[in-house]
mmCIF file of C-alpha atoms and ligand atoms in Angstrom:
data_model
loop_
_atom_site.group_PDB
_atom_site.id
_atom_site.type_symbol
_atom_site.label_atom_id
_atom_site.label_comp_id
_atom_site.label_asym_id
_atom_site.label_seq_id
_atom_site.Cartn_x
_atom_site.Cartn_y
_atom_site.Cartn_z
ATOM 1 C CA MET A 1 79.190 22.128 8.897
ATOM 2 C CA ALA A 2 75.871 21.542 11.179
ATOM 3 C CA GLN A 3 76.132 24.263 13.963
ATOM 4 C CA PRO A 4 75.814 23.223 17.579
ATOM 5 C CA ILE A 5 72.933 22.556 19.916
ATOM 6 C CA ARG A 6 73.301 25.561 21.875
ATOM 7 C CA HIS A 7 71.734 26.092 25.369
ATOM 8 C CA ASP A 8 73.184 29.461 26.144
ATOM 9 C CA TRP A 9 71.999 31.935 24.210
ATOM 10 C CA THR A 10 71.986 35.755 25.117
ATOM 11 C CA ARG A 11 69.434 37.958 25.002
ATOM 12 C CA ALA A 12 71.466 40.313 22.689
ATOM 13 C CA GLU A 13 72.356 37.323 20.549
ATOM 14 C CA VAL A 14 68.554 36.468 20.492
ATOM 15 C CA ALA A 15 67.455 40.014 19.319
ATOM 16 C CA ALA A 16 70.568 40.246 16.868
ATOM 17 C CA LEU A 17 68.966 37.641 15.010
ATOM 18 C CA PHE A 18 65.829 39.325 14.871
ATOM 19 C CA ALA A 19 67.487 42.838 13.826
ATOM 20 C CA LEU A 20 69.482 40.835 10.904
ATOM 21 C CA PRO A 21 67.529 42.081 7.470
ATOM 22 C CA PHE A 22 64.337 39.796 6.311
ATOM 23 C CA ASN A 23 66.386 37.885 3.309
ATOM 24 C CA GLU A 24 69.349 36.963 5.252
ATOM 25 C CA LEU A 25 66.977 36.184 8.613
ATOM 26 C CA LEU A 26 65.410 33.820 6.298
ATOM 27 C CA HIS A 27 68.889 32.717 4.665
ATOM 28 C CA ARG A 28 70.284 31.829 7.603
ATOM 29 C CA ALA A 29 67.042 29.888 9.422
ATOM 30 C CA HIS A 30 66.691 28.188 5.835
ATOM 31 C CA SER A 31 69.965 26.908 5.664
ATOM 32 C CA VAL A 32 69.840 25.606 9.549
ATOM 33 C CA HIS A 33 66.413 23.848 8.570
ATOM 34 C CA ARG A 34 68.006 22.337 5.656
ATOM 35 C CA GLU A 35 70.895 20.960 8.128
ATOM 36 C CA HIS A 36 68.492 19.247 9.964
ATOM 37 C CA HIS A 37 65.250 18.581 8.296
ATOM 38 C CA ASP A 38 63.250 17.552 4.974
ATOM 39 C CA PRO A 39 62.612 21.104 3.710
ATOM 40 C CA ASN A 40 59.702 19.552 1.882
ATOM 41 C CA ALA A 41 58.179 17.743 4.805
ATOM 42 C CA VAL A 42 55.673 18.661 7.188
ATOM 43 C CA GLN A 43 54.117 16.613 10.194
ATOM 44 C CA VAL A 44 50.477 17.199 10.683
ATOM 45 C CA SER A 45 48.544 16.757 14.127
ATOM 46 C CA THR A 46 45.267 16.934 14.946
ATOM 47 C CA LEU A 47 44.081 18.538 17.974
ATOM 48 C CA LEU A 48 40.600 17.795 20.345
ATOM 49 C CA SER A 49 39.293 19.684 23.191
ATOM 50 C CA ILE A 50 38.430 16.527 25.653
ATOM 51 C CA LYS A 51 36.732 19.442 28.190
ATOM 52 C CA THR A 52 36.350 22.519 27.225
ATOM 53 C CA GLY A 53 35.669 25.675 29.072
ATOM 54 C CA GLY A 54 34.817 26.500 32.689
ATOM 55 C CA CYS A 55 38.996 27.002 33.599
ATOM 56 C CA PRO A 56 39.645 29.442 36.628
ATOM 57 C CA GLU A 57 42.491 30.954 35.214
ATOM 58 C CA ASP A 58 43.091 34.464 33.995
ATOM 59 C CA CYS A 59 44.917 33.973 30.692
ATOM 60 C CA ALA A 60 43.949 37.342 29.159
ATOM 61 C CA TYR A 61 44.236 35.498 25.524
ATOM 62 C CA CYS A 62 41.841 32.428 26.298
ATOM 63 C CA PRO A 63 38.132 32.282 25.572
ATOM 64 C CA GLN A 64 38.419 28.785 27.746
ATOM 65 C CA ALA A 65 38.576 31.245 30.960
ATOM 66 C CA ALA A 66 35.262 31.069 33.175
ATOM 67 C CA ARG A 67 35.873 34.599 33.808
ATOM 68 C CA TYR A 68 34.964 36.126 30.191
ATOM 69 C CA ASP A 69 32.359 36.344 28.837
ATOM 70 C CA THR A 70 33.228 34.296 25.214
ATOM 71 C CA GLY A 71 30.131 32.435 24.186
ATOM 72 C CA VAL A 72 32.388 29.207 25.309
ATOM 73 C CA GLU A 73 30.232 26.678 26.401
ATOM 74 C CA ALA A 74 31.426 24.466 29.143
ATOM 75 C CA GLN A 75 32.146 20.621 28.705
ATOM 76 C CA LYS A 76 32.778 18.039 31.072
ATOM 77 C CA LEU A 77 35.588 15.830 29.999
ATOM 78 C CA MET A 78 34.809 13.522 26.792
ATOM 79 C CA SER A 79 34.249 9.732 27.164
ATOM 80 C CA VAL A 80 36.570 7.427 26.025
ATOM 81 C CA ASP A 81 34.263 6.046 23.099
ATOM 82 C CA ALA A 82 33.945 9.205 21.893
ATOM 83 C CA VAL A 83 37.482 10.743 22.038
ATOM 84 C CA VAL A 84 38.733 7.280 20.039
ATOM 85 C CA ALA A 85 35.990 8.147 17.143
ATOM 86 C CA ARG A 86 37.330 10.903 16.860
ATOM 87 C CA ALA A 87 41.054 10.189 16.937
ATOM 88 C CA GLN A 88 40.129 7.745 14.772
ATOM 89 C CA ALA A 89 38.512 9.607 12.295
ATOM 90 C CA ALA A 90 41.759 11.763 12.348
ATOM 91 C CA LYS A 91 43.840 9.115 11.478
ATOM 92 C CA ASP A 92 41.594 8.544 8.330
ATOM 93 C CA ALA A 93 42.573 11.772 7.086
ATOM 94 C CA GLY A 94 46.088 11.758 7.785
ATOM 95 C CA ALA A 95 47.226 12.614 11.153
ATOM 96 C CA SER A 96 49.787 11.012 12.734
ATOM 97 C CA ARG A 97 49.855 12.314 16.448
ATOM 98 C CA PHE A 98 46.229 12.805 18.315
ATOM 99 C CA CYS A 99 46.279 15.747 20.721
ATOM 100 C CA MET A 100 44.147 16.173 23.488
ATOM 101 C CA GLY A 101 43.358 19.272 25.341
ATOM 102 C CA ALA A 102 41.689 19.828 28.614
ATOM 103 C CA ALA A 103 40.726 22.690 30.496
ATOM 104 C CA TRP A 104 41.984 22.377 34.218
ATOM 105 C CA ARG A 105 44.679 24.480 35.728
ATOM 106 C CA SER A 106 45.970 21.237 37.418
ATOM 107 C CA PRO A 107 44.386 18.181 36.928
ATOM 108 C CA LYS A 108 43.316 15.985 39.971
ATOM 109 C CA ASP A 109 44.472 12.921 40.500
ATOM 110 C CA ARG A 110 40.918 10.804 39.566
ATOM 111 C CA ASP A 111 41.434 13.200 36.002
ATOM 112 C CA VAL A 112 44.534 11.945 35.394
ATOM 113 C CA LEU A 113 43.509 8.153 35.288
ATOM 114 C CA LYS A 114 40.522 8.773 33.427
ATOM 115 C CA VAL A 115 43.056 10.999 30.770
ATOM 116 C CA ALA A 116 45.340 7.794 31.084
ATOM 117 C CA GLU A 117 42.680 5.181 30.194
ATOM 118 C CA ILE A 118 41.614 7.866 27.302
ATOM 119 C CA VAL A 119 45.469 7.767 26.321
ATOM 120 C CA ARG A 120 45.566 3.778 25.889
ATOM 121 C CA ALA A 121 42.931 3.745 23.747
ATOM 122 C CA VAL A 122 44.016 6.533 21.319
ATOM 123 C CA LYS A 123 47.469 4.700 21.528
ATOM 124 C CA GLY A 124 45.581 1.604 20.858
ATOM 125 C CA LEU A 125 44.816 2.880 16.887
ATOM 126 C CA GLY A 126 48.359 3.633 16.413
ATOM 127 C CA LEU A 127 48.441 7.236 16.952
ATOM 128 C CA GLU A 128 50.982 8.920 18.818
ATOM 129 C CA THR A 129 49.276 10.980 21.412
ATOM 130 C CA CYS A 130 49.391 14.321 23.100
ATOM 131 C CA ALA A 131 47.945 15.843 25.923
ATOM 132 C CA THR A 132 47.491 19.148 27.732
ATOM 133 C CA LEU A 133 46.305 19.271 30.753
ATOM 134 C CA GLY A 134 47.299 22.104 33.059
ATOM 135 C CA MET A 135 50.152 22.115 35.758
ATOM 136 C CA LEU A 136 51.158 18.564 36.970
ATOM 137 C CA ASN A 137 53.127 16.729 39.439
ATOM 138 C CA GLY A 138 55.751 14.362 38.837
ATOM 139 C CA GLU A 139 53.274 11.152 39.798
ATOM 140 C CA GLN A 140 50.924 12.574 37.602
ATOM 141 C CA ALA A 141 53.250 12.608 34.510
ATOM 142 C CA ALA A 142 54.938 9.562 35.456
ATOM 143 C CA THR A 143 51.277 7.916 35.440
ATOM 144 C CA LEU A 144 50.455 9.535 31.997
ATOM 145 C CA LYS A 145 53.908 8.064 30.467
ATOM 146 C CA GLN A 146 52.884 4.748 31.822
ATOM 147 C CA ALA A 147 49.718 4.793 29.924
ATOM 148 C CA GLY A 148 51.585 5.450 26.795
ATOM 149 C CA LEU A 149 51.904 9.120 26.723
ATOM 150 C CA ASP A 150 54.242 10.582 24.335
ATOM 151 C CA TYR A 151 54.420 14.061 24.779
ATOM 152 C CA TYR A 152 53.140 16.434 27.032
ATOM 153 C CA ASN A 153 52.402 20.149 25.944
ATOM 154 C CA HIS A 154 52.647 22.640 27.899
ATOM 155 C CA ASN A 155 53.693 26.302 26.840
ATOM 156 C CA LEU A 156 55.549 29.056 27.944
ATOM 157 C CA ASP A 157 53.663 31.606 27.019
ATOM 158 C CA THR A 158 55.689 34.763 26.552
ATOM 159 C CA ALA A 159 58.860 35.924 28.167
ATOM 160 C CA PRO A 160 59.196 36.195 31.852
ATOM 161 C CA GLU A 161 59.091 40.021 32.007
ATOM 162 C CA PHE A 162 55.906 40.032 30.402
ATOM 163 C CA TYR A 163 54.347 37.151 31.952
ATOM 164 C CA GLY A 164 52.684 39.015 34.844
ATOM 165 C CA GLU A 165 50.869 40.928 32.016
ATOM 166 C CA ILE A 166 49.332 37.970 30.735
ATOM 167 C CA ILE A 167 48.349 35.796 33.528
ATOM 168 C CA HIS A 168 48.084 36.487 37.226
ATOM 169 C CA THR A 169 46.920 33.115 38.553
ATOM 170 C CA ARG A 170 50.190 31.461 38.095
ATOM 171 C CA GLN A 171 54.077 32.161 37.921
ATOM 172 C CA TYR A 172 56.026 31.582 35.143
ATOM 173 C CA GLN A 173 57.834 29.472 37.776
ATOM 174 C CA ASP A 174 55.063 27.205 37.577
ATOM 175 C CA ARG A 175 55.613 26.348 34.018
ATOM 176 C CA LEU A 176 59.210 25.682 34.516
ATOM 177 C CA ASP A 177 58.832 23.058 37.399
ATOM 178 C CA THR A 178 55.879 21.400 35.161
ATOM 179 C CA LEU A 179 58.104 21.172 32.441
ATOM 180 C CA GLU A 180 60.795 19.505 34.500
ATOM 181 C CA HIS A 181 58.444 17.255 35.627
ATOM 182 C CA VAL A 182 57.150 15.873 32.060
ATOM 183 C CA ARG A 183 61.060 15.799 31.142
ATOM 184 C CA GLU A 184 61.804 13.405 34.319
ATOM 185 C CA ALA A 185 58.940 11.016 33.761
ATOM 186 C CA GLY A 186 60.304 10.618 30.119
ATOM 187 C CA LEU A 187 57.610 12.693 27.952
ATOM 188 C CA LYS A 188 58.635 14.427 25.301
ATOM 189 C CA THR A 189 57.734 17.827 25.248
ATOM 190 C CA CYS A 190 55.846 20.094 23.539
ATOM 191 C CA CYS A 191 56.024 23.868 24.348
ATOM 192 C CA GLY A 192 56.445 27.501 22.964
ATOM 193 C CA GLY A 193 54.188 30.152 23.082
ATOM 194 C CA ILE A 194 52.189 33.049 21.760
ATOM 195 C CA VAL A 195 53.429 36.301 19.788
ATOM 196 C CA GLY A 196 51.672 39.000 18.970
ATOM 197 C CA MET A 197 49.972 40.209 22.607
ATOM 198 C CA GLY A 198 51.247 43.596 22.670
ATOM 199 C CA GLU A 199 54.844 42.177 23.636
ATOM 200 C CA THR A 200 57.861 43.841 22.303
ATOM 201 C CA ARG A 201 60.271 42.315 19.621
ATOM 202 C CA GLU A 202 62.850 42.291 23.051
ATOM 203 C CA GLN A 203 59.916 39.932 24.649
ATOM 204 C CA ARG A 204 59.612 37.725 21.469
ATOM 205 C CA ALA A 205 63.351 37.162 21.948
ATOM 206 C CA GLY A 206 63.127 36.538 25.320
ATOM 207 C CA LEU A 207 60.348 33.951 24.913
ATOM 208 C CA LEU A 208 62.671 32.084 22.471
ATOM 209 C CA GLN A 209 65.677 32.594 24.299
ATOM 210 C CA THR A 210 64.038 30.823 27.490
ATOM 211 C CA LEU A 211 62.521 28.130 25.102
ATOM 212 C CA ALA A 212 66.216 27.614 23.631
ATOM 213 C CA ASN A 213 68.127 27.206 27.044
ATOM 214 C CA LEU A 214 66.043 25.140 28.347
ATOM 215 C CA PRO A 215 67.528 21.744 29.714
ATOM 216 C CA GLU A 216 66.285 20.152 26.683
ATOM 217 C CA HIS A 217 64.958 21.681 23.796
ATOM 218 C CA PRO A 218 61.615 20.981 23.521
ATOM 219 C CA GLU A 219 61.018 18.509 20.833
ATOM 220 C CA SER A 220 57.957 20.421 19.137
ATOM 221 C CA VAL A 221 58.006 24.319 19.513
ATOM 222 C CA PRO A 222 54.383 25.653 18.716
ATOM 223 C CA ILE A 223 54.555 29.534 17.465
ATOM 224 C CA ASN A 224 50.771 30.994 18.230
ATOM 225 C CA GLN A 225 49.759 33.739 16.542
ATOM 226 C CA LEU A 226 47.691 35.718 19.283
ATOM 227 C CA VAL A 227 43.949 34.628 17.671
ATOM 228 C CA GLN A 228 41.545 38.018 19.230
ATOM 229 C CA VAL A 229 38.500 36.821 20.914
ATOM 230 C CA GLU A 230 35.825 38.947 22.087
ATOM 231 C CA GLY A 231 35.027 39.373 25.311
ATOM 232 C CA THR A 232 38.824 38.359 25.824
ATOM 233 C CA PRO A 233 41.253 41.289 27.496
ATOM 234 C CA LEU A 234 43.892 40.733 24.309
ATOM 235 C CA ASN A 235 40.832 41.659 21.812
ATOM 236 C CA GLY A 236 41.796 44.986 20.163
ATOM 237 C CA VAL A 237 44.772 44.666 20.963
ATOM 238 C CA GLN A 238 47.651 45.900 17.618
ATOM 239 C CA ALA A 239 48.163 43.230 15.059
ATOM 240 C CA LEU A 240 51.236 41.703 14.706
ATOM 241 C CA ASP A 241 53.189 42.410 11.352
ATOM 242 C CA PRO A 242 53.098 39.026 9.753
ATOM 243 C CA PHE A 243 56.825 39.870 8.553
ATOM 244 C CA GLU A 244 57.867 39.930 12.242
ATOM 245 C CA PHE A 245 55.632 36.530 12.885
ATOM 246 C CA VAL A 246 58.002 34.832 9.951
ATOM 247 C CA ARG A 247 61.038 36.611 11.404
ATOM 248 C CA SER A 248 59.473 35.246 14.854
ATOM 249 C CA ILE A 249 59.624 31.232 13.267
ATOM 250 C CA ALA A 250 63.365 32.114 11.539
ATOM 251 C CA VAL A 251 64.644 33.166 15.179
ATOM 252 C CA ALA A 252 63.357 29.709 17.113
ATOM 253 C CA ARG A 253 64.248 27.573 14.200
ATOM 254 C CA ILE A 254 68.213 28.924 13.994
ATOM 255 C CA LEU A 255 68.135 28.359 18.133
ATOM 256 C CA MET A 256 66.364 25.219 18.322
ATOM 257 C CA PRO A 257 67.387 23.727 14.934
ATOM 258 C CA ALA A 258 66.534 20.237 15.435
ATOM 259 C CA SER A 259 63.227 20.852 17.095
ATOM 260 C CA MET A 260 60.146 20.608 15.077
ATOM 261 C CA VAL A 261 58.388 24.500 14.942
ATOM 262 C CA ARG A 262 54.877 24.173 14.731
ATOM 263 C CA LEU A 263 52.792 27.043 13.171
ATOM 264 C CA SER A 264 49.839 26.577 15.527
ATOM 265 C CA ALA A 265 47.029 28.860 16.610
ATOM 266 C CA GLY A 266 46.128 31.965 13.841
ATOM 267 C CA ARG A 267 47.083 30.312 10.905
ATOM 268 C CA GLN A 268 43.864 30.511 10.025
ATOM 269 C CA GLN A 269 44.029 34.511 9.976
ATOM 270 C CA MET A 270 46.997 34.085 8.007
ATOM 271 C CA ASP A 271 46.900 34.140 4.172
ATOM 272 C CA ASP A 272 48.376 31.448 1.595
ATOM 273 C CA ALA A 273 51.676 33.321 1.067
ATOM 274 C CA VAL A 274 52.528 34.063 4.452
ATOM 275 C CA GLN A 275 52.428 30.079 5.586
ATOM 276 C CA ALA A 276 54.451 29.459 2.865
ATOM 277 C CA LEU A 277 57.389 32.084 4.037
ATOM 278 C CA CYS A 278 56.865 30.333 7.035
ATOM 279 C CA PHE A 279 57.192 26.764 5.577
ATOM 280 C CA PHE A 280 60.754 28.497 4.120
ATOM 281 C CA ALA A 281 62.268 29.791 7.268
ATOM 282 C CA GLY A 282 61.620 26.439 9.274
ATOM 283 C CA ALA A 283 58.073 25.708 10.276
ATOM 284 C CA ASN A 284 57.504 22.131 9.895
ATOM 285 C CA SER A 285 54.436 21.271 11.377
ATOM 286 C CA ILE A 286 51.137 22.006 11.358
ATOM 287 C CA PHE A 287 47.314 21.577 13.102
ATOM 288 C CA TYR A 288 45.061 20.075 10.204
ATOM 289 C CA GLY A 289 41.657 19.394 10.021
ATOM 290 C CA GLU A 290 39.884 19.616 13.257
ATOM 291 C CA LYS A 291 39.194 22.744 15.554
ATOM 292 C CA LEU A 292 42.077 23.812 17.089
ATOM 293 C CA LEU A 293 40.394 23.799 20.138
ATOM 294 C CA THR A 294 37.724 26.723 20.579
ATOM 295 C CA THR A 295 38.531 28.663 17.228
ATOM 296 C CA GLY A 296 38.477 27.119 13.816
ATOM 297 C CA ASN A 297 41.619 25.753 11.659
ATOM 298 C CA PRO A 298 41.882 25.686 7.575
ATOM 299 C CA ASP A 299 40.238 23.129 6.458
ATOM 300 C CA VAL A 300 41.499 20.103 5.020
ATOM 301 C CA GLU A 301 40.813 20.352 1.780
ATOM 302 C CA HIS A 302 42.774 23.744 1.691
ATOM 303 C CA ASP A 303 45.719 22.354 3.389
ATOM 304 C CA ARG A 304 46.077 19.633 1.169
ATOM 305 C CA ALA A 305 45.831 22.346 -1.953
ATOM 306 C CA LEU A 306 48.500 24.133 -0.319
ATOM 307 C CA PHE A 307 50.508 21.254 0.098
ATOM 308 C CA LYS A 308 50.147 20.483 -2.936
ATOM 309 C CA ARG A 309 51.191 24.101 -4.661
ATOM 310 C CA LEU A 310 53.821 24.313 -2.562
ATOM 311 C CA ASP A 311 55.425 21.001 -3.013
ATOM 312 C CA LEU A 312 54.994 19.818 0.631
ATOM 313 C CA HIS A 313 54.164 16.554 1.458
ATOM 314 C CA SER A 314 53.162 15.494 5.294
ATOM 315 C CA LEU A 315 55.986 12.902 6.975
ATOM 316 C CA GLU A 316 53.481 10.306 7.325
ATOM 317 C CA VAL A 317 54.237 9.799 3.433
ATOM 318 C CA VAL A 318 57.348 10.107 4.016
ATOM 319 C CA GLU A 319 56.749 7.528 6.926
ATOM 320 C CA GLU A 320 55.643 5.114 4.574
ATOM 321 C CA ALA A 321 57.609 5.276 1.590
ATOM 322 C CA ASN A 322 60.262 4.174 4.247
ATOM 323 C CA THR A 323 62.389 6.535 3.995
ATOM 324 C CA VAL A 324 65.442 8.192 5.690
ATOM 325 C CA HIS A 325 62.697 10.895 6.699
ATOM 326 C CA ALA A 326 61.193 8.907 8.849
ATOM 327 C CA ASP A 327 63.489 9.362 11.938
ATOM 328 C CA ILE A 328 61.746 12.872 12.111
ATOM 329 C CA MET A 329 58.418 11.318 12.715
ATOM 330 C CA GLU A 330 60.299 10.601 16.306
ATOM 331 C CA ALA A 331 60.737 14.144 16.848
ATOM 332 C CA ASP A 332 57.898 15.649 16.780
ATOM 333 C CA SER A 333 54.339 16.336 18.958
ATOM 334 C CA ALA A 334 51.191 17.751 18.725
ATOM 335 C CA GLY A 335 50.096 20.481 21.377
ATOM 336 C CA CYS A 336 48.105 22.808 22.564
ATOM 337 C CA GLY A 337 46.271 25.201 20.149
ATOM 338 C CA HIS A 338 47.429 28.262 21.719
ATOM 339 C CA GLY A 339 49.860 28.896 24.586
ATOM 340 C CA CYS A 340 48.814 28.198 27.700
ATOM 341 C CA GLY A 341 49.718 24.537 28.323
ATOM 342 C CA CYS A 342 47.084 23.152 29.527
ATOM 343 C CA SER A 343 44.486 23.827 27.227
ATOM 344 C CA ALA A 344 44.865 26.447 25.445
ATOM 345 C CA ALA A 345 42.376 28.444 23.686
ATOM 346 C CA ALA A 346 42.907 29.069 19.910
HETATM 347 S S1 SF4 B 1 44.806 29.117 28.487
HETATM 348 FE FE1 SF4 B 1 44.430 27.503 29.253
HETATM 349 S S2 SF4 B 1 44.989 27.757 31.810
HETATM 350 FE FE2 SF4 B 1 44.776 29.549 30.234
HETATM 351 S S3 SF4 B 1 42.153 30.325 30.938
HETATM 352 FE FE3 SF4 B 1 42.848 29.140 29.274
HETATM 353 S S4 SF4 B 1 42.570 26.722 29.197
HETATM 354 FE FE4 SF4 B 1 42.864 27.965 31.539
#
């Protein structure tokens, strides 16, 4: 019998899942995964940075923060035509959803109107749309919804008690407030975090507990592995054991059974065997093709070959075949590459 969807996980319960013997944890996560999803289907999204760099925030992982010398060149918001051309190319390459990230702390109303125009045009191509623009108020979220935006990405980054070590220019509550505005506007949420930033396992459990105890589980949960970028404060932090990353995916799957769990930033640094373990543990979404905001993503051909070796198929193929899994298409989103939820870096 399928386990009920819960929003009342205690920290101790989540920590106990992390502490299970590895094979036991994977078995449990995979069993939950099969109850809710086709275990051989992976949703594919493409992400484009539509406004890069120059961000006033101080997220310690992010090369787009203006205060760090990372070599990222600030670029203004792209034109509608330029974004549409990239979205069409992504669609031609097999993406079903197009995520647009902009490095703003919080967009001005005039920025939101420009993005709304872009959303309308991308939606017109028949793609689902997702945006990650930073903190939004209720009116801005409603404007984007009216333009046809399907998903909004806004990540919690890490556990509440570790947040102050990573970001000093905003509060955890700011994140929760934007998520509430987004939900109230009727947008689907894409919300996850980053692991490997020097947090403890207890704090990884805290991130996943907070996500699972939101009023509604995010439809999409990106789990990012820190990509260390020279010039950022987190460059040089001790790397996370890959099996600990797999555990994080497995626990996310158990806590949020119906959500799409996405392998996001850090996938390029992961070998194929670790990715395969992640798919077994419950990951069922990836970014594909385009650059993951400001750092690279495995190229399309490599991903295609990996899918073939693992007998995975993309959900686009499932949809064309009009099978029972088409409903999963409705339950996913794209998301920002890395963490912040505004336009994070990857
Ligand atoms: S993660 Fe987002 S909010 Fe933070 S510095 Fe980067 S672009 Fe700005």
